[in-house]
Coordinates of C-alpha atoms and ligand atoms in Angstrom, one line a residue:
Chain A
M296 CA -82.8 153.9 97.0
A297 CA -80.2 153.1 93.7
L298 CA -79.3 154.9 90.8
L299 CA -78.2 153.9 87.3
S300 CA -75.6 156.2 85.8
N301 CA -73.6 155.0 82.7
G302 CA -74.9 150.8 82.9
K303 CA -73.5 151.1 86.3
T304 CA -76.1 150.5 89.5
A305 CA -75.1 151.8 92.9
S306 CA -77.5 151.5 95.5
G307 CA -78.2 151.7 98.8
Y308 CA -80.0 150.6 102.2
T309 CA -81.2 151.3 104.9
V310 CA -84.7 149.6 107.4
E311 CA -85.0 152.6 109.4
P312 CA -88.3 153.6 109.9
R313 CA -89.5 157.2 110.7
M314 CA -86.1 157.5 109.5
H315 CA -86.6 158.1 106.2
A316 CA -86.9 162.0 105.7
R317 CA -83.7 162.5 107.7
K318 CA -81.5 159.8 105.0
L319 CA -83.5 160.7 102.4
L320 CA -81.3 163.2 101.0
P321 CA -77.9 162.5 102.4
M322 CA -78.2 159.5 100.7
L323 CA -78.6 160.5 97.6
D324 CA -76.1 162.8 98.0
E325 CA -73.6 160.0 98.7
L326 CA -75.4 158.0 95.5
L327 CA -74.8 161.0 93.2
A328 CA -71.1 162.4 94.4
E329 CA -69.8 158.5 93.8
A330 CA -71.1 158.7 89.9
G331 CA -70.3 162.6 89.4
L332 CA -73.5 163.4 89.4
L333 CA -75.6 166.8 89.9
P334 CA -79.6 166.3 90.9
T335 CA -80.1 168.5 87.2
Q336 CA -78.9 165.6 85.9
I337 CA -80.9 163.0 86.6
D338 CA -83.0 161.9 83.2
G339 CA -85.9 160.3 84.9
V340 CA -87.4 159.9 88.9
A341 CA -88.6 155.7 90.2
F342 CA -90.3 155.7 92.9
A343 CA -91.9 153.5 95.4
R344 CA -95.5 154.5 95.3
G345 CA -97.2 152.0 97.2
P346 CA -99.2 150.3 99.0
G347 CA -97.9 150.8 102.1
A348 CA -97.6 152.9 105.3
F349 CA -99.1 156.2 104.6
T350 CA -96.4 158.3 105.3
G351 CA -93.6 156.4 103.6
V352 CA -95.4 156.9 100.5
R353 CA -95.6 160.2 101.0
I354 CA -92.4 161.1 101.3
A355 CA -91.1 159.1 98.5
T356 CA -93.9 161.0 96.4
A357 CA -92.9 163.9 97.8
A358 CA -89.2 163.3 97.1
A359 CA -90.1 162.2 93.6
Q360 CA -92.1 164.9 92.8
A361 CA -89.7 167.6 93.7
I362 CA -86.7 165.8 91.6
A363 CA -89.0 165.6 88.9
L364 CA -90.2 169.1 88.7
A365 CA -86.7 171.4 89.8
A366 CA -85.2 169.4 87.2
D367 CA -87.5 169.0 84.2
I368 CA -88.1 165.7 84.0
P369 CA -90.3 162.7 83.9
V370 CA -91.6 160.3 87.2
M371 CA -92.1 156.6 87.5
P372 CA -94.2 155.7 89.9
V373 CA -93.2 151.6 90.8
S374 CA -95.9 149.6 92.3
T375 CA -94.4 148.7 95.8
L376 CA -96.1 144.7 95.1
A377 CA -94.5 144.6 91.8
A378 CA -91.0 145.6 93.7
I379 CA -90.8 143.0 95.8
A380 CA -91.8 140.5 93.2
A381 CA -89.4 141.7 91.7
R382 CA -86.7 140.9 93.9
A383 CA -87.6 137.6 94.8
M384 CA -87.5 137.6 90.9
R385 CA -84.2 138.4 91.1
E386 CA -82.8 137.2 94.6
G387 CA -84.4 133.8 94.5
G388 CA -84.8 132.8 91.1
H389 CA -88.7 132.7 91.3
E390 CA -90.8 133.6 87.9
K391 CA -94.2 133.7 89.9
V392 CA -94.6 135.5 93.0
A393 CA -97.8 136.1 95.4
V394 CA -96.9 139.1 97.5
A395 CA -98.8 140.3 100.5
I396 CA -97.8 143.0 103.0
D397 CA -99.4 143.5 106.1
A398 CA -102.1 146.8 105.8
R399 CA -102.4 145.9 109.8
M400 CA -107.0 145.8 110.2
N401 CA -106.0 142.3 109.6
E402 CA -105.4 143.1 106.0
V403 CA -103.2 142.7 103.6
Y404 CA -101.8 144.6 100.3
W405 CA -101.6 141.8 97.8
G406 CA -100.7 141.7 94.5
A407 CA -99.5 138.7 92.1
Y408 CA -97.0 138.9 89.7
Q409 CA -95.0 137.0 86.9
Q410 CA -92.3 137.0 85.0
S411 CA -93.1 137.6 81.0
A412 CA -91.3 138.4 77.6
E413 CA -92.3 142.1 78.7
G414 CA -90.9 142.6 82.2
I415 CA -93.4 142.0 85.1
Q416 CA -96.7 141.3 85.0
L417 CA -99.5 141.5 87.4
L418 CA -102.6 139.3 87.5
G419 CA -105.3 140.4 88.2
E420 CA -105.6 143.4 90.3
E421 CA -104.0 145.1 93.3
R422 CA -106.1 144.8 96.2
V423 CA -106.0 145.7 99.8
C424 CA -109.3 143.1 101.5
P425 CA -108.6 139.9 104.2
A426 CA -106.4 137.3 103.5
E427 CA -109.3 135.3 103.3
Q428 CA -110.2 136.8 100.2
V429 CA -106.9 136.9 98.6
A430 CA -106.7 135.4 95.0
T431 CA -106.7 131.9 94.3
L432 CA -103.5 130.8 92.6
D433 CA -101.8 127.3 92.7
S434 CA -98.2 126.0 94.0
S435 CA -96.2 127.3 91.0
W436 CA -96.4 130.7 92.9
V437 CA -94.2 131.4 95.9
A438 CA -94.4 133.8 98.5
A439 CA -93.1 137.3 99.6
G440 CA -93.3 140.3 102.0
T441 CA -94.4 140.8 105.5
G442 CA -98.1 139.8 104.9
W443 CA -97.1 136.3 104.7
A444 CA -95.5 136.2 108.4
T445 CA -98.6 137.9 109.8
Y446 CA -101.2 135.3 108.0
G447 CA -99.1 132.9 105.7
E448 CA -101.7 129.8 106.7
Q449 CA -104.2 131.9 105.5
L450 CA -102.9 133.3 102.5
Q451 CA -101.3 129.8 101.7
A452 CA -104.9 128.1 102.6
V453 CA -106.2 130.6 100.0
S454 CA -104.1 130.9 97.2
G455 CA -102.2 127.9 97.2
A456 CA -99.1 129.7 97.2
Q457 CA -96.0 128.1 98.6
L458 CA -93.9 129.1 101.1
V459 CA -90.1 129.8 100.4
E460 CA -87.1 130.7 102.6
L461 CA -86.5 134.3 101.6
T462 CA -84.0 136.2 103.0
D463 CA -86.1 140.2 103.3
P464 CA -89.6 140.7 102.8
F465 CA -89.2 144.5 101.6
P466 CA -89.2 146.5 98.7
H467 CA -85.2 146.9 97.2
A468 CA -84.8 150.3 95.2
L469 CA -82.5 148.6 92.7
D470 CA -86.4 146.5 91.8
V471 CA -87.7 149.8 91.8
L472 CA -84.9 151.2 89.2
A473 CA -85.4 148.7 86.8
I474 CA -88.8 148.3 86.7
G475 CA -88.9 152.2 86.9
T476 CA -85.8 152.3 84.0
L477 CA -87.9 149.9 81.6
M478 CA -90.9 152.1 81.9
Y479 CA -88.7 155.1 81.0
A480 CA -87.7 152.7 78.0
N481 CA -91.4 152.4 77.4
G482 CA -92.3 156.3 77.8
N483 CA -94.2 155.6 80.4
G484 CA -93.0 158.3 82.7
V485 CA -95.4 161.0 83.6
S486 CA -94.9 164.5 84.8
A487 CA -94.7 165.7 88.8
E488 CA -98.2 166.4 89.2
H489 CA -99.5 162.7 88.2
A490 CA -97.0 161.2 90.1
A491 CA -99.1 160.1 93.0
P492 CA -99.4 157.5 95.1
V493 CA -101.6 154.4 95.0
Y494 CA -102.8 153.7 99.1
L495 CA -105.5 151.0 98.0
R496 CA -106.8 151.8 101.5
N497 CA -109.3 154.7 100.9
N498 CA -111.4 155.1 103.1
V499 CA -109.9 156.5 105.9
A500 CA -112.2 158.4 107.9
K501 CA -116.3 158.4 108.5
T502 CA -118.2 161.3 107.4
E503 CA -120.3 163.0 110.5
A504 CA -122.8 161.5 108.3
E505 CA -122.2 157.7 108.3
R506 CA -121.5 158.2 112.4
G507 CA -124.9 159.7 112.6
V508 CA -124.5 162.9 113.9
A509 CA -127.2 165.4 113.9
R510 CA -126.8 168.8 112.4
A511 CA -129.7 171.5 112.5
R512 CA -129.1 172.5 109.3
Chain B
M101 CA -83.7 186.8 96.4
K102 CA -86.8 184.6 94.5
V103 CA -88.3 182.7 97.5
L104 CA -90.8 180.1 97.4
G105 CA -93.3 179.8 100.2
I106 CA -94.8 176.2 100.7
E107 CA -97.6 176.1 103.7
T108 CA -99.2 172.3 104.4
S109 CA -99.4 172.2 108.2
C110 CA -103.7 171.8 108.3
D111 CA -105.8 172.1 105.8
E112 CA -105.0 174.9 102.8
T113 CA -101.3 174.1 100.9
G114 CA -100.3 177.3 100.0
L115 CA -97.9 178.2 97.3
A116 CA -96.2 182.1 97.2
L117 CA -92.8 183.9 95.3
Y118 CA -91.6 186.4 97.5
D119 CA -89.1 189.0 96.1
T120 CA -87.0 190.3 98.9
E121 CA -86.3 193.5 96.9
Q122 CA -89.9 193.7 95.3
G123 CA -92.4 191.9 97.4
L124 CA -94.8 189.5 97.1
L125 CA -95.1 188.1 93.3
A126 CA -97.9 185.9 93.2
H127 CA -99.5 183.4 95.6
V128 CA -102.1 180.4 95.3
L129 CA -103.8 178.8 97.5
H130 CA -105.8 175.5 98.0
S131 CA -108.5 175.4 100.7
Q132 CA -109.2 171.4 101.3
V133 CA -112.6 173.0 103.7
A134 CA -114.7 171.7 101.3
T135 CA -113.8 167.8 101.8
H136 CA -113.3 167.8 105.6
E137 CA -116.7 169.5 105.8
S138 CA -118.5 166.4 105.3
Y139 CA -116.7 164.8 108.0
G140 CA -117.0 167.8 110.7
G141 CA -113.0 169.0 110.8
V142 CA -110.2 168.1 109.7
V143 CA -109.1 164.5 108.7
P144 CA -105.0 164.4 108.9
E145 CA -104.6 161.7 106.2
I146 CA -107.4 163.2 104.0
A147 CA -105.2 166.6 104.5
S148 CA -101.6 165.0 103.9
R149 CA -103.1 162.9 100.7
D150 CA -104.9 166.3 99.5
H151 CA -101.3 168.3 99.8
I152 CA -99.2 165.5 97.8
R153 CA -101.8 166.3 95.3
K154 CA -102.1 169.5 94.9
W155 CA -98.4 170.9 95.6
V156 CA -97.2 170.6 92.2
G157 CA -99.9 171.7 90.0
L158 CA -100.0 175.1 92.3
T159 CA -96.2 175.7 92.3
R160 CA -96.0 175.7 89.1
E161 CA -99.2 178.1 89.0
C162 CA -97.7 180.3 91.3
A163 CA -94.7 180.4 88.8
A164 CA -96.7 180.9 85.9
R165 CA -98.4 184.0 87.9
A166 CA -94.7 185.5 88.7
D167 CA -94.3 184.7 85.1
M168 CA -91.1 182.5 86.4
K169 CA -89.8 179.6 86.2
I170 CA -88.9 176.9 88.8
K171 CA -85.0 177.2 88.0
H172 CA -85.2 181.0 88.9
I173 CA -86.1 180.6 92.5
D174 CA -82.9 181.5 95.3
A175 CA -84.3 179.8 97.7
V176 CA -87.1 177.7 99.3
A177 CA -89.2 178.2 103.1
Y178 CA -91.3 175.5 103.9
T179 CA -93.6 175.0 106.8
A180 CA -91.5 172.4 109.7
G181 CA -94.1 173.1 112.8
P182 CA -96.5 173.1 114.3
G183 CA -98.7 171.0 112.8
L184 CA -100.3 168.1 111.7
A185 CA -97.3 165.4 111.3
G186 CA -98.1 164.0 107.8
A187 CA -99.6 167.6 106.4
L188 CA -96.1 169.0 107.4
F189 CA -93.7 165.9 106.0
S190 CA -95.3 166.5 102.6
G191 CA -95.0 170.2 102.3
A192 CA -91.3 169.7 104.0
V193 CA -89.9 167.0 102.1
A194 CA -91.4 168.6 99.2
G195 CA -90.3 171.8 99.6
R196 CA -86.5 170.9 101.4
T197 CA -85.9 168.5 97.6
L198 CA -86.3 171.3 95.2
A199 CA -84.4 173.4 97.0
W200 CA -81.2 170.4 97.3
T201 CA -82.3 169.1 93.3
L202 CA -81.7 173.5 92.4
G203 CA -78.8 173.8 94.9
I204 CA -80.2 175.9 96.7
P205 CA -80.7 176.6 100.3
A206 CA -84.1 176.1 101.9
I207 CA -85.3 177.5 105.3
G208 CA -88.3 174.7 107.9
V209 CA -90.0 177.7 109.4
H210 CA -92.6 178.2 112.2
H211 CA -96.0 178.4 111.3
M212 CA -96.5 180.5 113.7
E213 CA -93.5 183.2 113.6
A214 CA -94.7 183.1 109.8
H215 CA -98.6 184.1 111.5
L216 CA -96.5 187.0 113.6
L217 CA -95.1 188.6 110.5
A218 CA -97.3 188.2 108.5
P219 CA -98.5 191.8 108.4
M220 CA -95.0 192.8 107.0
L221 CA -96.5 191.6 103.7
E222 CA -98.4 194.6 103.5
P223 CA -97.0 198.2 102.5
E224 CA -97.7 199.6 106.2
S225 CA -96.0 197.6 108.4
P226 CA -95.0 197.9 112.0
D227 CA -91.4 198.2 113.0
F228 CA -90.1 196.6 115.9
P229 CA -90.9 196.5 119.3
F230 CA -94.2 195.4 119.0
I231 CA -97.1 193.6 121.2
C232 CA -98.8 190.6 118.8
L233 CA -102.0 189.1 119.3
L234 CA -101.4 185.7 117.7
V235 CA -105.1 184.4 117.2
S236 CA -106.1 180.7 115.4
G237 CA -107.3 177.3 115.6
G238 CA -104.5 176.5 118.3
H239 CA -103.4 179.7 119.7
T240 CA -104.2 182.5 121.9
Q241 CA -101.1 184.4 123.2
L242 CA -100.3 187.7 123.2
V243 CA -96.3 188.2 122.6
R244 CA -94.1 191.0 122.9
V245 CA -91.3 191.1 119.5
D246 CA -88.6 192.8 120.1
G247 CA -87.1 191.3 116.3
L248 CA -86.9 188.7 114.2
G249 CA -86.5 184.9 117.0
Q250 CA -87.3 187.8 119.8
Y251 CA -90.5 186.6 121.3
L252 CA -91.5 187.3 125.0
L253 CA -94.7 185.6 126.1
L254 CA -96.7 187.6 127.9
G255 CA -100.5 185.7 128.1
D256 CA -101.8 182.7 126.8
T257 CA -104.8 180.2 126.9
L258 CA -105.2 178.0 130.0
D259 CA -107.2 176.1 128.1
D260 CA -109.4 175.9 124.8
A261 CA -107.5 178.7 122.3
A262 CA -110.3 181.7 120.4
G263 CA -110.5 179.8 117.5
E264 CA -111.5 176.4 119.1
A265 CA -113.5 177.9 121.2
F266 CA -115.5 179.8 117.9
D267 CA -115.3 176.0 116.3
K268 CA -116.6 173.9 119.1
T269 CA -119.5 176.6 120.0
A270 CA -120.2 176.1 116.5
K271 CA -120.6 172.5 116.7
M272 CA -122.7 172.1 119.7
L273 CA -125.2 175.4 117.7
G274 CA -125.2 173.4 114.9
L275 CA -123.4 175.6 112.7
G276 CA -121.0 173.1 111.0
Y277 CA -118.2 172.9 109.9
P278 CA -115.9 175.0 109.8
G279 CA -117.0 177.2 112.8
G280 CA -115.5 180.4 113.5
P281 CA -116.8 182.1 110.0
R282 CA -120.1 180.5 110.5
L283 CA -120.5 181.3 114.2
A284 CA -119.0 185.4 113.1
K285 CA -121.8 184.9 110.0
A286 CA -124.8 183.9 112.1
A287 CA -123.6 186.3 114.5
E288 CA -124.7 189.4 112.4
S289 CA -127.9 188.5 112.0
G290 CA -128.5 188.2 116.4
D291 CA -128.7 190.5 118.9
A292 CA -125.9 190.8 121.1
Q293 CA -127.8 192.0 123.8
K294 CA -129.5 188.8 124.4
F295 CA -127.6 187.0 126.3
V296 CA -124.4 188.6 127.9
F297 CA -122.0 185.9 128.9
A298 CA -119.1 186.5 131.3
R299 CA -115.5 188.1 129.9
P300 CA -113.6 185.6 130.9
M301 CA -110.3 186.6 133.5
T302 CA -110.9 190.2 132.7
N303 CA -111.6 191.0 136.4
R304 CA -108.5 189.8 137.6
P305 CA -105.3 190.9 136.5
G306 CA -102.2 189.5 134.6
L307 CA -102.6 188.7 130.7
D308 CA -103.6 185.0 130.2
F309 CA -107.1 184.1 128.4
S310 CA -109.5 181.0 128.6
F311 CA -112.4 180.1 126.7
S312 CA -113.9 176.7 127.6
G313 CA -116.0 178.6 130.2
L314 CA -117.3 180.8 127.8
K315 CA -117.9 178.0 125.0
T316 CA -119.9 175.7 128.4
A317 CA -122.3 179.3 129.1
A318 CA -123.1 179.6 125.3
I319 CA -124.5 175.7 125.3
T320 CA -126.1 175.9 128.3
A321 CA -127.6 178.7 127.0
F322 CA -129.0 177.3 123.8
N323 CA -130.4 173.7 126.0
S324 CA -132.0 176.3 127.9
A325 CA -133.5 178.4 125.1
H326 CA -136.0 177.7 122.8
R327 CA -134.0 176.6 119.9
D328 CA -134.9 178.3 116.4
S329 CA -132.5 180.1 114.2
A330 CA -133.1 183.9 115.6
V331 CA -131.7 181.9 119.4
I332 CA -129.0 180.3 117.8
N333 CA -127.7 183.7 116.0
D334 CA -128.3 185.8 119.4
I335 CA -125.9 183.1 121.6
A336 CA -123.2 183.5 118.5
A337 CA -123.9 187.2 118.6
G338 CA -123.6 187.5 122.7
F339 CA -120.3 184.9 122.2
Q340 CA -118.8 186.9 119.8
A341 CA -119.2 189.8 121.6
S342 CA -117.8 188.5 124.6
V343 CA -114.6 186.5 123.0
V344 CA -113.9 190.1 120.8
E345 CA -114.3 192.3 124.0
T346 CA -112.0 190.0 126.4
L347 CA -109.1 190.0 124.0
C348 CA -109.8 193.8 123.5
I349 CA -109.1 193.9 126.9
K350 CA -105.8 192.0 126.8
C351 CA -104.8 193.7 123.5
R352 CA -105.1 197.0 125.8
R353 CA -103.3 196.1 129.2
A354 CA -100.2 194.2 126.9
L355 CA -99.5 197.4 125.7
Q356 CA -99.9 199.9 128.7
Q357 CA -97.7 197.4 130.8
E358 CA -95.5 197.3 128.4
N359 CA -95.4 200.8 127.4
L360 CA -95.6 199.9 123.2
R361 CA -98.1 201.7 120.7
N362 CA -98.4 199.3 117.8
L363 CA -100.3 196.5 118.2
V364 CA -100.2 193.3 115.5
V365 CA -103.1 191.4 115.3
A366 CA -102.6 187.6 113.0
G367 CA -103.5 184.8 112.6
G368 CA -107.0 183.1 111.5
V369 CA -109.4 184.6 114.0
A370 CA -107.7 188.0 113.1
S371 CA -110.1 187.5 109.4
N372 CA -113.2 188.1 112.2
T373 CA -114.7 191.4 111.4
R374 CA -115.7 192.6 114.6
L375 CA -112.6 191.8 116.3
R376 CA -110.5 193.9 113.7
A377 CA -112.9 196.6 113.8
A378 CA -113.3 196.6 117.9
L379 CA -109.3 196.1 118.0
Q380 CA -108.9 199.3 116.4
Q381 CA -111.0 201.1 118.4
T382 CA -108.7 200.2 121.0
V383 CA -105.9 201.2 120.0
D384 CA -107.2 204.3 118.7
D385 CA -108.5 204.8 122.5
V386 CA -104.2 204.0 123.5
D387 CA -103.0 206.6 120.9
G388 CA -101.6 203.4 119.1
E389 CA -101.8 202.0 115.8
L390 CA -103.1 198.5 114.7
F391 CA -101.6 195.9 111.8
C392 CA -103.1 192.7 110.4
P393 CA -102.3 191.7 107.4
R394 CA -105.5 191.9 105.0
L395 CA -108.3 189.0 105.2
E396 CA -106.2 186.0 103.0
F397 CA -103.0 186.3 104.6
C398 CA -104.7 185.9 108.7
T399 CA -105.9 182.7 107.9
D400 CA -102.9 179.6 106.6
N401 CA -101.1 180.8 103.3
G402 CA -97.9 180.2 101.5
A403 CA -97.1 184.3 101.3
M404 CA -96.3 184.5 105.2
I405 CA -94.0 181.5 104.9
A406 CA -92.4 182.3 102.2
L407 CA -91.7 186.2 103.9
A408 CA -90.5 184.9 107.2
G409 CA -88.0 182.3 105.2
A410 CA -86.8 185.1 103.4
L411 CA -86.3 186.9 106.3
R412 CA -84.6 183.9 108.3
L413 CA -82.3 183.3 105.1
Q414 CA -81.2 187.0 104.5
A415 CA -79.5 186.6 108.1
G416 CA -78.0 183.7 106.9
E417 CA -79.9 180.9 108.5
S418 CA -80.7 177.7 106.3
S419 CA -81.9 174.4 107.2
N420 CA -79.2 171.1 105.8
T421 CA -80.6 168.5 103.8
E422 CA -82.1 165.9 107.2
I423 CA -85.3 167.0 107.0
V424 CA -86.7 168.0 110.4
I425 CA -90.5 168.4 111.3
R426 CA -91.7 169.8 114.7
P427 CA -95.6 168.7 115.1
R428 CA -95.3 170.6 118.3
W429 CA -93.2 174.0 119.1
P430 CA -93.5 176.7 121.0
L431 CA -92.9 180.0 119.8
S432 CA -90.4 180.3 122.6
E433 CA -88.3 178.1 121.7
M434 CA -87.9 180.1 118.6
Q435 CA -84.3 182.1 118.3
P436 CA -82.6 184.8 116.2
P437 CA -81.5 184.0 113.1
Q438 CA -78.2 181.6 113.2
R439 CA -75.4 181.8 110.6
A440 CA -75.5 178.3 109.1
S441 CA -71.8 176.7 109.3
G442 CA -69.8 176.7 106.7
A443 CA -72.1 175.6 103.4
S444 CA -74.3 173.1 105.1
G445 CA -77.6 175.1 104.3
M446 CA -76.4 174.6 100.5
R447 CA -76.1 171.3 98.7
Ligands
ADP652 N1 -114.6 185.2 111.0 C1 -113.8 184.0 111.8 N2 -114.4 184.6 113.3 C2 -113.3 183.7 114.5 N3 -112.6 182.7 113.8 C3 -112.3 182.6 112.3 C4 -112.5 183.4 111.8 N4 -112.3 182.5 110.7 C5 -111.7 181.8 111.0 N5 -111.6 181.9 112.2 C6 -111.1 180.6 113.2 O1 -109.6 180.0 112.6 C7 -109.3 179.5 112.9 C8 -108.2 179.1 111.7 O2 -107.1 180.2 111.6 P1 -105.7 179.3 111.3 O3 -104.6 180.4 111.6 O4 -106.1 178.4 110.4 O5 -105.6 178.9 112.5 P2 -105.2 177.1 112.7 O6 -103.5 177.1 111.8 O7 -103.7 177.4 114.5 O8 -105.5 175.7 112.7 C9 -110.6 178.9 112.9 O9 -110.7 178.3 114.2 C10 -111.9 178.7 112.9 O10 -112.8 178.7 112.9

């Protein structure tokens, strides 16, 4: 997580799956204490709205919604794919980033982002698909995200993007913050009830009809 | 103290505002039954997604009905377990973070304790000690309740919970989901004398239950009968009569064994009208008193969470900011309220 206050940013970062819920508020407490702020003094809240692990995305969403509801402030839902791309741009100086997150079930979450005057911009659409079905780009694009470790060969063959040495394939809150701050400035925040996760994978169960279960009436 | 209650343990999103002085101020409920119907049961991932989509709007609606502002809430109670992990996380993170932002205490509530205390939402509420029959989709328990957090488990099911038996039997009879209310409805048009099933575990001592044999007996009867809707209704009536009488026999036994007069019945199956009528008869016979929450507080709801949370918060208990859920959480592990050390429950 990260905080922008009086032009200064501070952040906390930990890679601990399953500990999100436990660490969330104590980490926020630390950040706010350092800045000498109360939660009700926050002006806006940005969060990674997915795609990604469903429960993690929901934890971030619920927390952002709750802060926004209680403090009566806008929410800026930021794409996880965009945040990963922005990190690669920030840390590696790249301009065009092809992001693939391992989505399990032989698929990736895919999004191609490039720098523009208005900030980071999505080329085409975000999607969940097999590595063989990602967009065709060219070698001016570089790879980022966990999907490249699992499906690097297929992704490279189809997209033409280059594999580069990246420090970390995960999103960082500093980039969620940067994108969110821009959205806030442009009036693109939403109210708490409209802060929704984006899962991309929406077909999560089969109906009885799809399973061919007979019903008496 | 005005407490916001948040229930998201399964497939209902329930919000409520309870005032320790004035009682229940408002409550709203969004049931996902229609969403899950085509799947033939609750899909946990879909349930979790729905909670996230709905809880903010429902909270605003609840506050509006209580004619109060979010910032005037004094504490937040949320279901911390037992239940579906993803569903619990939605409400727990939402509730705990809301309280953190406002700088007010919060508490993670045990869902079954909340069911058990639900009769206290009514004007005529029981005094401790009492016997509680907890009958829901996941539980069939007889509990001696001596006070908040003082629960002695007297009897439990050895296999299926009563609600689960209703659901599974309904499914196999082709009545669909949700099984309990549908089977109960079919039973109203049936003749309970056509198929008389045994009353499981009643002819031996003890307060335990077993409903899986009864479910099998109902299915066997269904498979060997001519399958028309009249037969289905008759089997449903016979099945329901057996569950109801079995529960009554054990409740009576529990009251006598513990030498108590007050019986509380709570949980989704407590909304079964036949069961309520039969239990009334049972307590009348032993000169006792029956306490059931109104129908909407038998099934999952936010009001009972707000109430249970309020009682513990009043006693000085609260949950710190490390959000923890407990998908499995036996009622017997509950303790009387523990005073929070220092201000750790606050921000
Ligand atoms: N009228 C009824 N008759 C019998 N069972 C019912 C009735 N209404 C609801 N139920 C059952 O109650 C259960 C749901 O109760 P609830 O307290 O929400 O349970 P849980 O929280 O354990 O899922 C389901 O098994 C449902 O079939």
